[in-house]
mmCIF file of C-alpha atoms and ligand atoms in Angstrom:
data_model
loop_
_atom_site.group_PDB
_atom_site.id
_atom_site.type_symbol
_atom_site.label_atom_id
_atom_site.label_comp_id
_atom_site.label_asym_id
_atom_site.label_seq_id
_atom_site.Cartn_x
_atom_site.Cartn_y
_atom_site.Cartn_z
ATOM 1 C CA MET A 266 0.000 0.000 0.000
ATOM 2 C CA ILE A 267 1.203 3.504 -0.840
ATOM 3 C CA SER A 268 0.270 6.138 1.739
ATOM 4 C CA MET A 269 1.082 9.807 1.559
ATOM 5 C CA ILE A 270 1.334 12.128 4.549
ATOM 6 C CA TRP A 271 1.629 15.882 4.614
ATOM 7 C CA ALA A 272 0.489 19.069 6.354
ATOM 8 C CA MET A 273 -0.768 22.105 4.454
ATOM 9 C CA ASP A 274 -2.289 25.453 5.297
ATOM 10 C CA GLU A 275 -5.444 27.040 3.878
ATOM 11 C CA ASN A 276 -3.563 27.984 0.681
ATOM 12 C CA TRP A 277 -2.042 24.484 0.369
ATOM 13 C CA LEU A 278 1.344 25.848 1.470
ATOM 14 C CA ILE A 279 3.716 23.074 2.602
ATOM 15 C CA GLY A 280 7.206 24.579 2.693
ATOM 16 C CA LYS A 281 9.358 27.631 3.188
ATOM 17 C CA ASP A 282 12.685 27.333 1.407
ATOM 18 C CA ASN A 283 13.581 23.799 2.462
ATOM 19 C CA VAL A 284 11.913 23.666 5.880
ATOM 20 C CA LEU A 285 8.381 23.585 7.276
ATOM 21 C CA PRO A 286 6.803 27.069 7.487
ATOM 22 C CA TRP A 287 5.470 26.421 11.011
ATOM 23 C CA HIS A 288 5.965 24.560 14.256
ATOM 24 C CA TYR A 289 2.932 22.576 15.413
ATOM 25 C CA PRO A 290 4.055 20.056 18.075
ATOM 26 C CA LYS A 291 0.796 18.088 17.699
ATOM 27 C CA ASP A 292 1.358 17.641 13.978
ATOM 28 C CA LEU A 293 4.984 16.628 14.514
ATOM 29 C CA ALA A 294 3.829 14.070 17.094
ATOM 30 C CA TYR A 295 1.186 12.755 14.645
ATOM 31 C CA PHE A 296 3.761 12.501 11.829
ATOM 32 C CA LYS A 297 6.225 10.712 14.126
ATOM 33 C CA ASN A 298 3.575 8.313 15.350
ATOM 34 C CA MET A 299 2.330 7.435 11.850
ATOM 35 C CA THR A 300 5.771 6.951 10.286
ATOM 36 C CA LYS A 301 7.821 5.516 13.152
ATOM 37 C CA ASP A 302 9.499 2.270 12.113
ATOM 38 C CA LYS A 303 7.859 2.404 8.662
ATOM 39 C CA ALA A 304 9.419 2.359 5.211
ATOM 40 C CA VAL A 305 9.348 5.932 3.903
ATOM 41 C CA LEU A 306 9.978 7.457 0.499
ATOM 42 C CA MET A 307 11.159 11.033 0.050
ATOM 43 C CA GLY A 308 12.909 13.306 -2.402
ATOM 44 C CA ASP A 309 16.476 14.298 -1.776
ATOM 45 C CA MET A 310 15.488 17.852 -0.762
ATOM 46 C CA THR A 311 13.241 16.497 1.990
ATOM 47 C CA TYR A 312 15.938 14.026 3.036
ATOM 48 C CA LEU A 313 18.438 16.892 3.427
ATOM 49 C CA SER A 314 15.829 18.963 5.278
ATOM 50 C CA LEU A 315 15.144 16.117 7.741
ATOM 51 C CA LYS A 316 18.865 15.589 8.242
ATOM 52 C CA GLY A 317 18.991 19.242 9.344
ATOM 53 C CA TYR A 318 16.459 18.478 12.065
ATOM 54 C CA TYR A 319 18.017 15.174 13.160
ATOM 55 C CA LYS A 320 21.663 16.252 12.749
ATOM 56 C CA THR A 321 23.597 13.465 14.535
ATOM 57 C CA LYS A 322 20.607 11.222 15.346
ATOM 58 C CA PRO A 323 19.458 8.529 12.911
ATOM 59 C CA LEU A 324 16.198 9.165 11.050
ATOM 60 C CA PRO A 325 13.353 7.472 12.965
ATOM 61 C CA PHE A 326 12.143 5.270 10.120
ATOM 62 C CA ARG A 327 12.681 1.550 9.516
ATOM 63 C CA LYS A 328 13.814 2.067 5.946
ATOM 64 C CA ASN A 329 14.571 5.235 3.984
ATOM 65 C CA TYR A 330 14.043 5.387 0.244
ATOM 66 C CA VAL A 331 15.389 8.576 -1.334
ATOM 67 C CA ALA A 332 14.454 9.488 -4.896
ATOM 68 C CA ASN A 333 16.699 11.564 -7.081
ATOM 69 C CA ILE A 334 17.589 11.631 -10.743
ATOM 70 C CA ASN A 335 21.289 12.258 -10.318
ATOM 71 C CA ASP A 336 23.426 9.534 -8.816
ATOM 72 C CA ALA A 337 23.870 11.029 -5.338
ATOM 73 C CA SER A 338 23.410 8.342 -2.713
ATOM 74 C CA TYR A 339 23.243 8.508 1.059
ATOM 75 C CA PRO A 340 24.649 5.985 3.531
ATOM 76 C CA ASP A 341 21.381 5.491 5.446
ATOM 77 C CA ALA A 342 19.080 5.413 2.407
ATOM 78 C CA ILE A 343 18.213 3.272 -0.577
ATOM 79 C CA HIS A 344 18.532 5.267 -3.771
ATOM 80 C CA ILE A 345 15.463 5.279 -6.068
ATOM 81 C CA LYS A 346 16.215 6.483 -9.544
ATOM 82 C CA ASP A 347 13.209 5.076 -11.376
ATOM 83 C CA LEU A 348 10.410 6.313 -9.155
ATOM 84 C CA PHE A 349 7.515 5.140 -11.361
ATOM 85 C CA SER A 350 8.754 1.551 -11.584
ATOM 86 C CA PHE A 351 9.349 1.517 -7.859
ATOM 87 C CA LEU A 352 5.854 2.765 -7.028
ATOM 88 C CA LYS A 353 4.242 0.460 -9.574
ATOM 89 C CA THR A 354 5.970 -2.714 -8.431
ATOM 90 C CA THR A 355 6.680 -2.389 -4.714
ATOM 91 C CA GLU A 356 4.812 -4.768 -2.433
ATOM 92 C CA GLU A 357 5.932 -2.971 0.718
ATOM 93 C CA ASP A 358 3.795 -0.575 2.737
ATOM 94 C CA ILE A 359 5.356 2.777 1.921
ATOM 95 C CA PHE A 360 4.742 6.218 3.392
ATOM 96 C CA VAL A 361 5.546 9.032 0.963
ATOM 97 C CA ILE A 362 6.755 11.910 3.147
ATOM 98 C CA GLY A 363 7.577 14.641 0.609
ATOM 99 C CA GLY A 364 8.374 17.016 -0.743
ATOM 100 C CA LYS A 365 6.356 18.737 -3.406
ATOM 101 C CA THR A 366 7.966 16.987 -6.398
ATOM 102 C CA ILE A 367 7.741 13.520 -4.941
ATOM 103 C CA TYR A 368 4.151 14.081 -3.760
ATOM 104 C CA GLN A 369 3.175 15.158 -7.269
ATOM 105 C CA LEU A 370 4.813 12.142 -8.905
ATOM 106 C CA SER A 371 3.442 9.692 -6.317
ATOM 107 C CA LEU A 372 -0.191 10.877 -6.231
ATOM 108 C CA PRO A 373 -1.431 8.576 -9.052
ATOM 109 C CA PHE A 374 -0.151 5.585 -7.043
ATOM 110 C CA ALA A 375 -1.503 6.630 -3.639
ATOM 111 C CA ASP A 376 -4.007 4.370 -1.864
ATOM 112 C CA ARG A 377 -4.273 6.472 1.288
ATOM 113 C CA LEU A 378 -3.769 10.137 2.146
ATOM 114 C CA TYR A 379 -3.034 11.429 5.631
ATOM 115 C CA ILE A 380 -3.602 15.175 5.380
ATOM 116 C CA THR A 381 -3.170 17.619 8.229
ATOM 117 C CA TYR A 382 -5.108 20.776 7.458
ATOM 118 C CA VAL A 383 -3.570 23.772 9.203
ATOM 119 C CA LEU A 384 -6.501 26.142 9.718
ATOM 120 C CA LYS A 385 -4.432 29.279 9.164
ATOM 121 C CA THR A 386 -2.297 30.907 6.492
ATOM 122 C CA HIS A 387 1.485 31.034 6.747
ATOM 123 C CA GLU A 388 4.325 32.476 4.701
ATOM 124 C CA GLY A 389 6.363 30.295 2.427
ATOM 125 C CA ASN A 390 7.109 29.373 -1.161
ATOM 126 C CA VAL A 391 6.329 25.671 -1.728
ATOM 127 C CA TYR A 392 2.727 24.564 -2.339
ATOM 128 C CA PHE A 393 1.125 21.151 -2.596
ATOM 129 C CA PRO A 394 0.258 20.468 -6.268
ATOM 130 C CA SER A 395 -3.436 20.727 -7.145
ATOM 131 C CA PHE A 396 -5.151 17.370 -7.572
ATOM 132 C CA ASP A 397 -8.590 15.788 -7.626
ATOM 133 C CA LEU A 398 -9.528 14.883 -4.052
ATOM 134 C CA SER A 399 -12.874 13.496 -5.276
ATOM 135 C CA GLN A 400 -11.023 10.306 -6.227
ATOM 136 C CA PHE A 401 -10.672 9.680 -2.484
ATOM 137 C CA LYS A 402 -13.205 9.205 0.287
ATOM 138 C CA LEU A 403 -12.814 10.585 3.782
ATOM 139 C CA ILE A 404 -12.555 7.783 6.340
ATOM 140 C CA GLU A 405 -11.372 9.665 9.446
ATOM 141 C CA LYS A 406 -11.423 13.269 10.612
ATOM 142 C CA ARG A 407 -10.351 14.754 13.924
ATOM 143 C CA LEU A 408 -10.100 18.405 14.960
ATOM 144 C CA GLU A 409 -7.452 19.425 17.496
ATOM 145 C CA ASP A 410 -6.687 23.082 18.201
ATOM 146 C CA GLN A 411 -5.986 24.647 14.796
ATOM 147 C CA LEU A 412 -5.438 21.342 13.012
ATOM 148 C CA ILE A 413 -7.665 18.826 11.265
ATOM 149 C CA PHE A 414 -6.193 15.342 10.930
ATOM 150 C CA ALA A 415 -7.946 13.713 7.968
ATOM 151 C CA VAL A 416 -7.469 10.290 6.380
ATOM 152 C CA TYR A 417 -8.692 9.439 2.873
ATOM 153 C CA GLU A 418 -8.832 6.186 0.947
ATOM 154 C CA ARG A 419 -8.844 5.919 -2.859
ATOM 155 C CA ILE A 420 -12.250 5.043 -4.234
ATOM 156 C CA SER A 421 -11.792 1.792 -6.115
ATOM 157 C CA GLU A 422 -13.049 1.781 -9.716
HETATM 158 N N1 NAP B 421 4.334 20.243 4.886
HETATM 159 C C1 NAP B 421 4.761 19.001 4.731
HETATM 160 O O1 NAP B 421 4.093 18.046 5.181
HETATM 161 C C2 NAP B 421 6.058 18.725 4.018
HETATM 162 C C3 NAP B 421 6.592 17.445 3.985
HETATM 163 C C4 NAP B 421 7.790 17.232 3.296
HETATM 164 C C5 NAP B 421 8.414 18.283 2.653
HETATM 165 N N2 NAP B 421 7.870 19.524 2.698
HETATM 166 C C6 NAP B 421 8.496 20.660 2.029
HETATM 167 O O2 NAP B 421 8.639 20.371 0.631
HETATM 168 C C7 NAP B 421 9.747 21.131 0.145
HETATM 169 C C8 NAP B 421 10.651 20.220 -0.686
HETATM 170 O O3 NAP B 421 9.986 19.825 -1.868
HETATM 171 P P1 NAP B 421 10.841 19.697 -3.233
HETATM 172 O O4 NAP B 421 9.877 19.420 -4.330
HETATM 173 O O5 NAP B 421 11.734 20.893 -3.355
HETATM 174 O O6 NAP B 421 11.824 18.481 -2.957
HETATM 175 P P2 NAP B 421 11.654 16.872 -2.837
HETATM 176 O O7 NAP B 421 10.346 16.430 -3.419
HETATM 177 O O8 NAP B 421 11.984 16.471 -1.445
HETATM 178 O O9 NAP B 421 12.860 16.365 -3.734
HETATM 179 C C9 NAP B 421 12.905 16.725 -5.083
HETATM 180 C C10 NAP B 421 13.927 15.836 -5.789
HETATM 181 O O10 NAP B 421 13.326 14.679 -6.317
HETATM 182 C C11 NAP B 421 14.136 14.203 -7.369
HETATM 183 N N3 NAP B 421 13.293 13.789 -8.488
HETATM 184 C C12 NAP B 421 12.556 14.560 -9.304
HETATM 185 N N4 NAP B 421 11.918 13.819 -10.230
HETATM 186 C C13 NAP B 421 12.265 12.532 -9.990
HETATM 187 C C14 NAP B 421 11.945 11.302 -10.615
HETATM 188 N N5 NAP B 421 11.131 11.234 -11.672
HETATM 189 N N6 NAP B 421 12.481 10.175 -10.125
HETATM 190 C C15 NAP B 421 13.306 10.217 -9.064
HETATM 191 N N7 NAP B 421 13.649 11.360 -8.435
HETATM 192 C C16 NAP B 421 13.130 12.509 -8.893
HETATM 193 C C17 NAP B 421 15.030 15.357 -7.807
HETATM 194 O O11 NAP B 421 16.351 15.027 -7.399
HETATM 195 P P3 NAP B 421 17.704 15.482 -8.213
HETATM 196 O O12 NAP B 421 17.320 16.690 -9.019
HETATM 197 O O13 NAP B 421 18.677 15.744 -7.134
HETATM 198 O O14 NAP B 421 18.049 14.320 -9.038
HETATM 199 C C18 NAP B 421 14.528 16.523 -6.991
HETATM 200 O O15 NAP B 421 15.553 17.373 -6.534
HETATM 201 C C19 NAP B 421 10.438 21.737 1.363
HETATM 202 O O16 NAP B 421 10.065 23.090 1.529
HETATM 203 C C20 NAP B 421 9.896 20.925 2.539
HETATM 204 O O17 NAP B 421 9.899 21.644 3.739
HETATM 205 C C21 NAP B 421 6.708 19.766 3.363
#
């Protein structure tokens, strides 16, 4: 199963330069809880961003897949060059954790979406790509402070 997880504000903002535009401890806790010990897939920009947060500590995932087109590889990650083949053929449960480019490329393969709606607007420069949410049905929704934690499942044809 391919799951995607992200947080976005009312304008679908997700990033500021190469970091998150906000600090919501409850969303960080939710992200950590959902992805802990899972296999995750990310682009190299997100990998480098996370490394900035974790510095000397290992990333908290069971397996890290990092997609990039050039041949840069990282000691704690499996390099994915052919993203489409990987997403089409993998039998693992994968969480796609960003960023914008990798979300956009992974959306057609996603079975589940974990979206945190930040009920505010923030400043930044990276937005989630527009897509058709009507292909998914809402299966869970929880409001906490200024955040809505929503889970969607793809509607099977
Ligand atoms: N709000 C959230 O939940 C959230 C979560 C994660 C990230 N973010 C934000 O998202 C932003 C980063 O997004 P981004 O789009 O710049 O970076 P990204 O998606 O993390 O990584 C982009 C990289 O993917 C590689 N790539 C592109 N097409 C590919 C393909 N077809 N196959 C394999 N690899 C491919 C390219 O690597 P090369 O060019 O090096 O080959 C490209 O640099 C940051 O601001 C971050 O804070 C937000």
